[in-house]
Amino acid sequence: MRRAVRLEWWNIAWTISIVGVMGLVLGQSQTMKTAWIEDMLGLVPPAMFLIAARFETRHGRSARFPFGFERVNGLGFFVAAVALTAVGAFLLYDAAMTLVTAEHATVGSVRLFGHDIWLGWLMMGAQIYAIIPPLIIGRKELPLAEALQDKLLHTDALMNKANWMTGVAGLAGIVGLGLGWWWADSVAAAAISFSVLNDGINALRSSTAELVDGAPRRLSSADLSEDAEAVKASLETAFPGAEVRLRETGRLIRAEVHGTLPPAEALPPSTYWPNEEDRAWRLAQVSFVPPAEKDDGAR
């Protein structure tokens, strides 16, 4: 967690510098505008992660919050997913309208050090700069997200992947403008925004499931988590005929075993973890709900 927090502070610092550089050379390019907005959106997941991490580590249980702040990470994941989906939809609409109206973007020249320079060269330099930090940081975030089972951190890794892919598509769009292909700029912007929208919808499905006590989902999709399926199978084997219900609170899994009495000897939750022991911390609780007593003649 400490490594993830340090990495996210670096992520915010680099992203702010990228937003500043891109803002200086926007011009009329649809691709540059899309990439610039996406870079600003890239500040949301790391900021939400740092806020959630502070609540998780600095604030314990209280009378008003008896379960602590285990779910604050899930709330941050939901906020990031909503932002990702909304901006992706807006950017896709904006690029589509530019294509429909056949709006021709122009890239002019600027005067630097007494020479006229085509703005496209500066745009491409900014795009190359915008590719490098997200490529490095995103690759470092993925193993940490896997170790922590942190969907918010994983979403940020996906955002960084989208950012460097945006830079590559942006380079293609600017080159297309330089060659006189007016549509290349908007097509590149549409491709970028469609990718952002797709990631946003997947993240929104997964984050919503957690908030309504759905079964735990995978990091990268709305499908059921492999860990959750293995825990359910383990509990069903240990307590035949019982109904096992799982839900996720942040990165933790909580299980309820319905229709059976608890074992005579109280066991820690990690006892029922079927996979690698270093991930047994995910199973935070196993509760038992005994079968209801039959009311003779009452029903």
PDB file of C-alpha atoms in Angstrom:
ATOM      1  CA  MET A   1       0.000   0.000   0.000  1.00  0.00           C
ATOM      2  CA  ARG A   2       2.863   2.404   0.778  1.00  0.00           C
ATOM      3  CA  ARG A   3       4.395   1.710  -2.640  1.00  0.00           C
ATOM      4  CA  ALA A   4       1.029   2.315  -4.319  1.00  0.00           C
ATOM      5  CA  VAL A   5       0.543   5.629  -2.497  1.00  0.00           C
ATOM      6  CA  ARG A   6       4.015   6.862  -3.525  1.00  0.00           C
ATOM      7  CA  LEU A   7       3.394   5.811  -7.107  1.00  0.00           C
ATOM      8  CA  GLU A   8       0.078   7.665  -7.233  1.00  0.00           C
ATOM      9  CA  TRP A   9       1.701  10.889  -6.017  1.00  0.00           C
ATOM     10  CA  TRP A  10       4.221  10.552  -8.848  1.00  0.00           C
ATOM     11  CA  ASN A  11       1.347   9.817 -11.204  1.00  0.00           C
ATOM     12  CA  ILE A  12      -0.454  13.036 -10.267  1.00  0.00           C
ATOM     13  CA  ALA A  13       2.719  15.118 -10.632  1.00  0.00           C
ATOM     14  CA  TRP A  14       3.521  13.740 -14.091  1.00  0.00           C
ATOM     15  CA  THR A  15      -0.100  14.039 -15.249  1.00  0.00           C
ATOM     16  CA  ILE A  16      -0.275  17.698 -14.233  1.00  0.00           C
ATOM     17  CA  SER A  17       2.894  18.389 -16.232  1.00  0.00           C
ATOM     18  CA  ILE A  18       1.420  16.576 -19.263  1.00  0.00           C
ATOM     19  CA  VAL A  19      -1.829  18.564 -19.033  1.00  0.00           C
ATOM     20  CA  GLY A  20       0.185  21.781 -18.976  1.00  0.00           C
ATOM     21  CA  VAL A  21       2.338  20.851 -21.979  1.00  0.00           C
ATOM     22  CA  MET A  22      -0.646  19.625 -24.017  1.00  0.00           C
ATOM     23  CA  GLY A  23      -2.644  22.750 -23.191  1.00  0.00           C
ATOM     24  CA  LEU A  24       0.078  24.961 -24.693  1.00  0.00           C
ATOM     25  CA  VAL A  25      -0.146  23.339 -28.154  1.00  0.00           C
ATOM     26  CA  LEU A  26      -3.836  22.383 -28.513  1.00  0.00           C
ATOM     27  CA  GLY A  27      -4.613  24.405 -31.611  1.00  0.00           C
ATOM     28  CA  GLN A  28      -7.789  23.322 -33.439  1.00  0.00           C
ATOM     29  CA  SER A  29      -6.969  19.597 -33.483  1.00  0.00           C
ATOM     30  CA  GLN A  30      -9.839  17.361 -32.347  1.00  0.00           C
ATOM     31  CA  THR A  31      -7.351  14.636 -31.400  1.00  0.00           C
ATOM     32  CA  MET A  32      -5.320  17.015 -29.239  1.00  0.00           C
ATOM     33  CA  LYS A  33      -8.449  18.293 -27.497  1.00  0.00           C
ATOM     34  CA  THR A  34      -9.632  14.730 -26.825  1.00  0.00           C
ATOM     35  CA  ALA A  35      -6.218  13.692 -25.511  1.00  0.00           C
ATOM     36  CA  TRP A  36      -6.016  16.811 -23.324  1.00  0.00           C
ATOM     37  CA  ILE A  37      -9.427  16.176 -21.744  1.00  0.00           C
ATOM     38  CA  GLU A  38      -8.537  12.513 -21.207  1.00  0.00           C
ATOM     39  CA  ASP A  39      -5.287  13.523 -19.511  1.00  0.00           C
ATOM     40  CA  MET A  40      -7.221  15.798 -17.139  1.00  0.00           C
ATOM     41  CA  LEU A  41      -9.635  12.934 -16.470  1.00  0.00           C
ATOM     42  CA  GLY A  42      -6.607  10.812 -15.634  1.00  0.00           C
ATOM     43  CA  LEU A  43      -6.232  12.799 -12.405  1.00  0.00           C
ATOM     44  CA  VAL A  44      -9.499  11.402 -11.009  1.00  0.00           C
ATOM     45  CA  PRO A  45      -8.490   7.755 -10.245  1.00  0.00           C
ATOM     46  CA  PRO A  46      -5.176   8.552  -8.458  1.00  0.00           C
ATOM     47  CA  ALA A  47      -6.814  11.346  -6.453  1.00  0.00           C
ATOM     48  CA  MET A  48      -9.666   9.042  -5.400  1.00  0.00           C
ATOM     49  CA  PHE A  49      -7.173   6.283  -4.534  1.00  0.00           C
ATOM     50  CA  LEU A  50      -5.171   8.596  -2.262  1.00  0.00           C
ATOM     51  CA  ILE A  51      -8.328   9.828  -0.523  1.00  0.00           C
ATOM     52  CA  ALA A  52      -9.580   6.259  -0.035  1.00  0.00           C
ATOM     53  CA  ALA A  53      -6.167   5.067   1.205  1.00  0.00           C
ATOM     54  CA  ARG A  54      -6.048   7.853   3.789  1.00  0.00           C
ATOM     55  CA  PHE A  55      -9.484   6.924   5.140  1.00  0.00           C
ATOM     56  CA  GLU A  56      -8.621   3.228   5.212  1.00  0.00           C
ATOM     57  CA  THR A  57      -5.324   3.652   7.048  1.00  0.00           C
ATOM     58  CA  ARG A  58      -5.968   6.709   9.252  1.00  0.00           C
ATOM     59  CA  HIS A  59      -9.572   6.281  10.358  1.00  0.00           C
ATOM     60  CA  GLY A  60     -10.693   3.249  12.368  1.00  0.00           C
ATOM     61  CA  ARG A  61     -14.090   2.028  13.523  1.00  0.00           C
ATOM     62  CA  SER A  62     -16.377   4.317  15.499  1.00  0.00           C
ATOM     63  CA  ALA A  63     -19.940   4.475  16.787  1.00  0.00           C
ATOM     64  CA  ARG A  64     -21.042   6.186  13.572  1.00  0.00           C
ATOM     65  CA  PHE A  65     -18.976   3.895  11.322  1.00  0.00           C
ATOM     66  CA  PRO A  66     -18.885   0.534  13.134  1.00  0.00           C
ATOM     67  CA  PHE A  67     -17.393  -1.261  10.115  1.00  0.00           C
ATOM     68  CA  GLY A  68     -14.731   1.378   9.503  1.00  0.00           C
ATOM     69  CA  PHE A  69     -14.046   2.602   5.981  1.00  0.00           C
ATOM     70  CA  GLU A  70     -13.466  -0.646   4.130  1.00  0.00           C
ATOM     71  CA  ARG A  71     -15.891   0.407   1.415  1.00  0.00           C
ATOM     72  CA  VAL A  72     -14.471   3.867   0.760  1.00  0.00           C
ATOM     73  CA  ASN A  73     -12.247   2.310  -1.902  1.00  0.00           C
ATOM     74  CA  GLY A  74     -15.356   0.968  -3.646  1.00  0.00           C
ATOM     75  CA  LEU A  75     -16.961   4.405  -3.479  1.00  0.00           C
ATOM     76  CA  GLY A  76     -13.885   5.946  -5.089  1.00  0.00           C
ATOM     77  CA  PHE A  77     -13.987   3.235  -7.753  1.00  0.00           C
ATOM     78  CA  PHE A  78     -17.602   4.157  -8.508  1.00  0.00           C
ATOM     79  CA  VAL A  79     -16.797   7.883  -8.780  1.00  0.00           C
ATOM     80  CA  ALA A  80     -13.888   7.167 -11.150  1.00  0.00           C
ATOM     81  CA  ALA A  81     -16.086   4.845 -13.249  1.00  0.00           C
ATOM     82  CA  VAL A  82     -18.831   7.480 -13.579  1.00  0.00           C
ATOM     83  CA  ALA A  83     -16.298  10.124 -14.650  1.00  0.00           C
ATOM     84  CA  LEU A  84     -14.691   7.741 -17.129  1.00  0.00           C
ATOM     85  CA  THR A  85     -18.037   6.792 -18.694  1.00  0.00           C
ATOM     86  CA  ALA A  86     -19.404  10.337 -18.888  1.00  0.00           C
ATOM     87  CA  VAL A  87     -16.312  11.854 -20.475  1.00  0.00           C
ATOM     88  CA  GLY A  88     -15.921   8.934 -22.899  1.00  0.00           C
ATOM     89  CA  ALA A  89     -19.525   9.431 -24.079  1.00  0.00           C
ATOM     90  CA  PHE A  90     -19.037  13.185 -24.466  1.00  0.00           C
ATOM     91  CA  LEU A  91     -15.803  12.823 -26.424  1.00  0.00           C
ATOM     92  CA  LEU A  92     -17.321  10.203 -28.739  1.00  0.00           C
ATOM     93  CA  TYR A  93     -20.306  12.483 -29.444  1.00  0.00           C
ATOM     94  CA  ASP A  94     -18.015  15.444 -30.073  1.00  0.00           C
ATOM     95  CA  ALA A  95     -15.836  13.515 -32.529  1.00  0.00           C
ATOM     96  CA  ALA A  96     -18.871  12.041 -34.327  1.00  0.00           C
ATOM     97  CA  MET A  97     -20.460  15.479 -34.790  1.00  0.00           C
ATOM     98  CA  THR A  98     -17.208  16.819 -36.215  1.00  0.00           C
ATOM     99  CA  LEU A  99     -17.208  14.010 -38.795  1.00  0.00           C
ATOM    100  CA  VAL A 100     -20.902  14.485 -39.646  1.00  0.00           C
ATOM    101  CA  THR A 101     -20.515  18.229 -40.168  1.00  0.00           C
ATOM    102  CA  ALA A 102     -17.218  17.703 -42.059  1.00  0.00           C
ATOM    103  CA  GLU A 103     -15.497  20.308 -39.937  1.00  0.00           C
ATOM    104  CA  HIS A 104     -11.976  20.858 -41.253  1.00  0.00           C
ATOM    105  CA  ALA A 105      -9.404  21.431 -38.548  1.00  0.00           C
ATOM    106  CA  THR A 106      -6.362  23.478 -39.454  1.00  0.00           C
ATOM    107  CA  VAL A 107      -2.912  23.430 -37.917  1.00  0.00           C
ATOM    108  CA  GLY A 108      -1.153  26.750 -38.303  1.00  0.00           C
ATOM    109  CA  SER A 109       2.319  27.977 -37.518  1.00  0.00           C
ATOM    110  CA  VAL A 110       3.858  29.701 -34.531  1.00  0.00           C
ATOM    111  CA  ARG A 111       6.882  31.930 -34.353  1.00  0.00           C
ATOM    112  CA  LEU A 112       9.662  30.743 -32.056  1.00  0.00           C
ATOM    113  CA  PHE A 113      13.120  32.286 -31.765  1.00  0.00           C
ATOM    114  CA  GLY A 114      12.558  34.265 -34.935  1.00  0.00           C
ATOM    115  CA  HIS A 115      11.442  31.259 -37.034  1.00  0.00           C
ATOM    116  CA  ASP A 116       8.005  30.126 -38.196  1.00  0.00           C
ATOM    117  CA  ILE A 117       7.407  26.542 -37.052  1.00  0.00           C
ATOM    118  CA  TRP A 118       4.473  24.337 -38.001  1.00  0.00           C
ATOM    119  CA  LEU A 119       2.424  23.795 -34.833  1.00  0.00           C
ATOM    120  CA  GLY A 120       2.048  20.119 -35.729  1.00  0.00           C
ATOM    121  CA  TRP A 121       5.698  19.496 -34.832  1.00  0.00           C
ATOM    122  CA  LEU A 122       5.091  20.893 -31.352  1.00  0.00           C
ATOM    123  CA  MET A 123       1.906  18.815 -31.072  1.00  0.00           C
ATOM    124  CA  MET A 124       3.791  15.640 -31.924  1.00  0.00           C
ATOM    125  CA  GLY A 125       6.510  16.509 -29.397  1.00  0.00           C
ATOM    126  CA  ALA A 126       3.846  17.013 -26.715  1.00  0.00           C
ATOM    127  CA  GLN A 127       2.201  13.709 -27.627  1.00  0.00           C
ATOM    128  CA  ILE A 128       5.516  11.843 -27.382  1.00  0.00           C
ATOM    129  CA  TYR A 129       6.098  13.384 -23.953  1.00  0.00           C
ATOM    130  CA  ALA A 130       2.543  12.371 -22.937  1.00  0.00           C
ATOM    131  CA  ILE A 131       3.193   8.736 -23.906  1.00  0.00           C
ATOM    132  CA  ILE A 132       6.226   7.982 -21.726  1.00  0.00           C
ATOM    133  CA  PRO A 133       5.056   8.583 -18.086  1.00  0.00           C
ATOM    134  CA  PRO A 134       1.700   6.716 -18.423  1.00  0.00           C
ATOM    135  CA  LEU A 135       3.470   3.786 -20.088  1.00  0.00           C
ATOM    136  CA  ILE A 136       5.921   3.427 -17.184  1.00  0.00           C
ATOM    137  CA  ILE A 137       3.498   4.160 -14.326  1.00  0.00           C
ATOM    138  CA  GLY A 138       0.721   1.951 -15.719  1.00  0.00           C
ATOM    139  CA  ARG A 139       3.055  -1.048 -15.927  1.00  0.00           C
ATOM    140  CA  LYS A 140       4.121  -0.496 -12.303  1.00  0.00           C
ATOM    141  CA  GLU A 141       0.521  -0.183 -11.106  1.00  0.00           C
ATOM    142  CA  LEU A 142      -0.751  -3.507 -12.484  1.00  0.00           C
ATOM    143  CA  PRO A 143       1.199  -5.856 -10.139  1.00  0.00           C
ATOM    144  CA  LEU A 144       0.344  -3.644  -7.148  1.00  0.00           C
ATOM    145  CA  ALA A 145      -3.352  -3.689  -8.071  1.00  0.00           C
ATOM    146  CA  GLU A 146      -3.209  -7.480  -8.342  1.00  0.00           C
ATOM    147  CA  ALA A 147      -1.472  -7.855  -4.958  1.00  0.00           C
ATOM    148  CA  LEU A 148      -3.899  -5.476  -3.224  1.00  0.00           C
ATOM    149  CA  GLN A 149      -6.947  -6.619  -5.236  1.00  0.00           C
ATOM    150  CA  ASP A 150      -7.657  -2.923  -5.658  1.00  0.00           C
ATOM    151  CA  LYS A 151     -10.101  -2.132  -8.471  1.00  0.00           C
ATOM    152  CA  LEU A 152      -9.534   1.603  -8.160  1.00  0.00           C
ATOM    153  CA  LEU A 153      -5.784   1.189  -8.655  1.00  0.00           C
ATOM    154  CA  HIS A 154      -6.447  -1.214 -11.530  1.00  0.00           C
ATOM    155  CA  THR A 155      -8.776   1.352 -13.144  1.00  0.00           C
ATOM    156  CA  ASP A 156      -5.976   3.900 -12.894  1.00  0.00           C
ATOM    157  CA  ALA A 157      -3.629   1.452 -14.619  1.00  0.00           C
ATOM    158  CA  LEU A 158      -6.187   1.089 -17.418  1.00  0.00           C
ATOM    159  CA  MET A 159      -6.475   4.873 -17.610  1.00  0.00           C
ATOM    160  CA  ASN A 160      -2.715   5.163 -18.021  1.00  0.00           C
ATOM    161  CA  LYS A 161      -2.853   2.529 -20.745  1.00  0.00           C
ATOM    162  CA  ALA A 162      -5.580   4.537 -22.491  1.00  0.00           C
ATOM    163  CA  ASN A 163      -3.468   7.691 -22.124  1.00  0.00           C
ATOM    164  CA  TRP A 164      -0.402   6.317 -23.875  1.00  0.00           C
ATOM    165  CA  MET A 165      -2.583   4.718 -26.554  1.00  0.00           C
ATOM    166  CA  THR A 166      -4.210   8.127 -26.966  1.00  0.00           C
ATOM    167  CA  GLY A 167      -0.771   9.588 -27.580  1.00  0.00           C
ATOM    168  CA  VAL A 168      -0.082   7.054 -30.330  1.00  0.00           C
ATOM    169  CA  ALA A 169      -3.465   7.699 -31.964  1.00  0.00           C
ATOM    170  CA  GLY A 170      -2.918  11.429 -31.581  1.00  0.00           C
ATOM    171  CA  LEU A 171       0.359  11.226 -33.471  1.00  0.00           C
ATOM    172  CA  ALA A 172      -1.443   9.463 -36.319  1.00  0.00           C
ATOM    173  CA  GLY A 173      -4.170  12.110 -36.359  1.00  0.00           C
ATOM    174  CA  ILE A 174      -1.697  15.000 -36.514  1.00  0.00           C
ATOM    175  CA  VAL A 175       0.286  13.337 -39.302  1.00  0.00           C
ATOM    176  CA  GLY A 176      -3.004  12.863 -41.172  1.00  0.00           C
ATOM    177  CA  LEU A 177      -3.774  16.569 -40.855  1.00  0.00           C
ATOM    178  CA  GLY A 178      -0.334  17.395 -42.157  1.00  0.00           C
ATOM    179  CA  LEU A 179      -1.009  15.219 -45.209  1.00  0.00           C
ATOM    180  CA  GLY A 180      -4.308  16.997 -45.843  1.00  0.00           C
ATOM    181  CA  TRP A 181      -6.622  14.225 -44.573  1.00  0.00           C
ATOM    182  CA  TRP A 182      -9.102  16.356 -42.612  1.00  0.00           C
ATOM    183  CA  TRP A 183     -11.011  13.301 -41.387  1.00  0.00           C
ATOM    184  CA  ALA A 184      -7.945  11.575 -39.848  1.00  0.00           C
ATOM    185  CA  ASP A 185      -8.005  13.872 -36.823  1.00  0.00           C
ATOM    186  CA  SER A 186     -11.638  13.151 -35.930  1.00  0.00           C
ATOM    187  CA  VAL A 187     -11.359   9.408 -36.662  1.00  0.00           C
ATOM    188  CA  ALA A 188      -8.404   9.147 -34.264  1.00  0.00           C
ATOM    189  CA  ALA A 189     -10.344  11.112 -31.628  1.00  0.00           C
ATOM    190  CA  ALA A 190     -13.387   8.835 -32.056  1.00  0.00           C
ATOM    191  CA  ALA A 191     -11.243   5.705 -31.656  1.00  0.00           C
ATOM    192  CA  ILE A 192      -9.745   7.089 -28.446  1.00  0.00           C
ATOM    193  CA  SER A 193     -13.118   8.088 -26.978  1.00  0.00           C
ATOM    194  CA  PHE A 194     -14.699   4.728 -27.846  1.00  0.00           C
ATOM    195  CA  SER A 195     -11.936   2.947 -25.915  1.00  0.00           C
ATOM    196  CA  VAL A 196     -12.459   5.272 -22.928  1.00  0.00           C
ATOM    197  CA  LEU A 197     -16.230   4.698 -23.008  1.00  0.00           C
ATOM    198  CA  ASN A 198     -15.817   0.911 -23.138  1.00  0.00           C
ATOM    199  CA  ASP A 199     -13.474   0.904 -20.115  1.00  0.00           C
ATOM    200  CA  GLY A 200     -15.860   3.219 -18.276  1.00  0.00           C
ATOM    201  CA  ILE A 201     -18.899   0.997 -18.841  1.00  0.00           C
ATOM    202  CA  ASN A 202     -17.032  -2.119 -17.623  1.00  0.00           C
ATOM    203  CA  ALA A 203     -15.805  -0.273 -14.531  1.00  0.00           C
ATOM    204  CA  LEU A 204     -19.290   1.115 -13.860  1.00  0.00           C
ATOM    205  CA  ARG A 205     -20.851  -2.369 -13.987  1.00  0.00           C
ATOM    206  CA  SER A 206     -18.296  -3.747 -11.543  1.00  0.00           C
ATOM    207  CA  SER A 207     -18.420  -0.790  -9.116  1.00  0.00           C
ATOM    208  CA  THR A 208     -22.231  -0.777  -9.057  1.00  0.00           C
ATOM    209  CA  ALA A 209     -22.289  -4.488  -8.247  1.00  0.00           C
ATOM    210  CA  GLU A 210     -20.127  -3.878  -5.176  1.00  0.00           C
ATOM    211  CA  LEU A 211     -22.291  -1.024  -3.895  1.00  0.00           C
ATOM    212  CA  VAL A 212     -25.448  -3.178  -4.016  1.00  0.00           C
ATOM    213  CA  ASP A 213     -23.770  -6.150  -2.275  1.00  0.00           C
ATOM    214  CA  GLY A 214     -23.259  -8.152  -5.440  1.00  0.00           C
ATOM    215  CA  ALA A 215     -20.899 -11.121  -5.521  1.00  0.00           C
ATOM    216  CA  PRO A 216     -17.214 -10.102  -5.823  1.00  0.00           C
ATOM    217  CA  ARG A 217     -16.118  -9.233  -9.371  1.00  0.00           C
ATOM    218  CA  ARG A 218     -12.798  -9.550 -11.149  1.00  0.00           C
ATOM    219  CA  LEU A 219     -10.352  -6.687 -11.411  1.00  0.00           C
ATOM    220  CA  SER A 220     -10.649  -6.279 -15.159  1.00  0.00           C
ATOM    221  CA  SER A 221     -14.297  -7.142 -15.853  1.00  0.00           C
ATOM    222  CA  ALA A 222     -17.779  -7.512 -14.386  1.00  0.00           C
ATOM    223  CA  ASP A 223     -17.448 -11.325 -14.318  1.00  0.00           C
ATOM    224  CA  LEU A 224     -17.395 -13.146 -10.982  1.00  0.00           C
ATOM    225  CA  SER A 225     -14.035 -13.219  -9.231  1.00  0.00           C
ATOM    226  CA  GLU A 226     -12.071 -16.465  -9.367  1.00  0.00           C
ATOM    227  CA  ASP A 227     -11.229 -16.046  -5.668  1.00  0.00           C
ATOM    228  CA  ALA A 228     -14.924 -15.693  -4.819  1.00  0.00           C
ATOM    229  CA  GLU A 229     -15.894 -18.786  -6.789  1.00  0.00           C
ATOM    230  CA  ALA A 230     -13.146 -20.798  -5.070  1.00  0.00           C
ATOM    231  CA  VAL A 231     -14.216 -19.577  -1.596  1.00  0.00           C
ATOM    232  CA  LYS A 232     -17.826 -20.477  -2.309  1.00  0.00           C
ATOM    233  CA  ALA A 233     -16.842 -23.976  -3.459  1.00  0.00           C
ATOM    234  CA  SER A 234     -14.680 -24.425  -0.345  1.00  0.00           C
ATOM    235  CA  LEU A 235     -17.486 -23.437   2.023  1.00  0.00           C
ATOM    236  CA  GLU A 236     -20.054 -25.561   0.185  1.00  0.00           C
ATOM    237  CA  THR A 237     -17.728 -28.543   0.548  1.00  0.00           C
ATOM    238  CA  ALA A 238     -17.188 -27.884   4.259  1.00  0.00           C
ATOM    239  CA  PHE A 239     -20.925 -27.378   4.921  1.00  0.00           C
ATOM    240  CA  PRO A 240     -22.921 -29.576   2.506  1.00  0.00           C
ATOM    241  CA  GLY A 241     -26.461 -28.401   1.803  1.00  0.00           C
ATOM    242  CA  ALA A 242     -25.842 -24.875   3.085  1.00  0.00           C
ATOM    243  CA  GLU A 243     -26.376 -21.759   1.000  1.00  0.00           C
ATOM    244  CA  VAL A 244     -23.257 -19.610   0.676  1.00  0.00           C
ATOM    245  CA  ARG A 245     -23.595 -15.879  -0.006  1.00  0.00           C
ATOM    246  CA  LEU A 246     -20.593 -13.674  -0.755  1.00  0.00           C
ATOM    247  CA  ARG A 247     -20.236  -9.921  -0.980  1.00  0.00           C
ATOM    248  CA  GLU A 248     -17.336  -7.537  -1.366  1.00  0.00           C
ATOM    249  CA  THR A 249     -16.402  -4.587   0.835  1.00  0.00           C
ATOM    250  CA  GLY A 250     -13.564  -2.799  -0.889  1.00  0.00           C
ATOM    251  CA  ARG A 251     -10.870  -5.419  -1.434  1.00  0.00           C
ATOM    252  CA  LEU A 252     -12.241  -7.767   1.254  1.00  0.00           C
ATOM    253  CA  ILE A 253     -14.661 -10.696   0.848  1.00  0.00           C
ATOM    254  CA  ARG A 254     -17.330 -11.479   3.437  1.00  0.00           C
ATOM    255  CA  ALA A 255     -19.200 -14.763   3.472  1.00  0.00           C
ATOM    256  CA  GLU A 256     -22.487 -15.860   5.016  1.00  0.00           C
ATOM    257  CA  VAL A 257     -23.300 -19.555   5.354  1.00  0.00           C
ATOM    258  CA  HIS A 258     -27.081 -19.998   5.608  1.00  0.00           C
ATOM    259  CA  GLY A 259     -28.932 -23.061   6.835  1.00  0.00           C
ATOM    260  CA  THR A 260     -26.304 -24.614   9.085  1.00  0.00           C
ATOM    261  CA  LEU A 261     -24.904 -24.325  12.587  1.00  0.00           C
ATOM    262  CA  PRO A 262     -21.370 -23.001  13.069  1.00  0.00           C
ATOM    263  CA  PRO A 263     -18.645 -25.553  13.797  1.00  0.00           C
ATOM    264  CA  ALA A 264     -18.065 -26.483  17.439  1.00  0.00           C
ATOM    265  CA  GLU A 265     -14.594 -24.959  17.319  1.00  0.00           C
ATOM    266  CA  ALA A 266     -14.389 -21.361  16.153  1.00  0.00           C
ATOM    267  CA  LEU A 267     -11.932 -21.068  13.252  1.00  0.00           C
ATOM    268  CA  PRO A 268     -10.408 -17.950  11.695  1.00  0.00           C
ATOM    269  CA  PRO A 269     -11.785 -16.996   8.263  1.00  0.00           C
ATOM    270  CA  SER A 270      -8.451 -17.768   6.594  1.00  0.00           C
ATOM    271  CA  THR A 271      -9.084 -21.451   7.363  1.00  0.00           C
ATOM    272  CA  TYR A 272     -11.636 -21.538   4.550  1.00  0.00           C
ATOM    273  CA  TRP A 273      -9.406 -19.798   2.005  1.00  0.00           C
ATOM    274  CA  PRO A 274      -8.701 -22.351  -0.760  1.00  0.00           C
ATOM    275  CA  ASN A 275      -5.997 -20.595  -2.776  1.00  0.00           C
ATOM    276  CA  GLU A 276      -2.579 -19.108  -2.035  1.00  0.00           C
ATOM    277  CA  GLU A 277      -2.111 -18.331   1.658  1.00  0.00           C
ATOM    278  CA  ASP A 278      -0.660 -14.890   0.935  1.00  0.00           C
ATOM    279  CA  ARG A 279      -4.114 -13.822  -0.292  1.00  0.00           C
ATOM    280  CA  ALA A 280      -6.071 -15.321   2.600  1.00  0.00           C
ATOM    281  CA  TRP A 281      -6.385 -11.827   4.124  1.00  0.00           C
ATOM    282  CA  ARG A 282      -9.134 -11.157   1.546  1.00  0.00           C
ATOM    283  CA  LEU A 283     -11.596 -13.380   3.404  1.00  0.00           C
ATOM    284  CA  ALA A 284     -12.364 -11.069   6.313  1.00  0.00           C
ATOM    285  CA  GLN A 285     -15.481 -12.737   7.750  1.00  0.00           C
ATOM    286  CA  VAL A 286     -17.394 -16.027   7.707  1.00  0.00           C
ATOM    287  CA  SER A 287     -20.791 -15.784   9.442  1.00  0.00           C
ATOM    288  CA  PHE A 288     -23.270 -18.585  10.081  1.00  0.00           C
ATOM    289  CA  VAL A 289     -27.052 -18.304   9.941  1.00  0.00           C
ATOM    290  CA  PRO A 290     -28.664 -21.426  11.462  1.00  0.00           C
ATOM    291  CA  PRO A 291     -31.808 -22.898   9.915  1.00  0.00           C
ATOM    292  CA  ALA A 292     -35.075 -21.305  11.010  1.00  0.00           C
ATOM    293  CA  GLU A 293     -37.104 -23.287  13.528  1.00  0.00           C
ATOM    294  CA  LYS A 294     -40.319 -24.747  12.166  1.00  0.00           C
ATOM    295  CA  ASP A 295     -43.481 -23.365  13.737  1.00  0.00           C
ATOM    296  CA  ASP A 296     -45.801 -26.415  14.029  1.00  0.00           C
ATOM    297  CA  GLY A 297     -49.323 -25.576  12.877  1.00  0.00           C
ATOM    298  CA  ALA A 298     -48.686 -21.847  12.669  1.00  0.00           C
ATOM    299  CA  ARG A 299     -48.234 -21.789   8.889  1.00  0.00           C
TER     300      ARG A 299
END
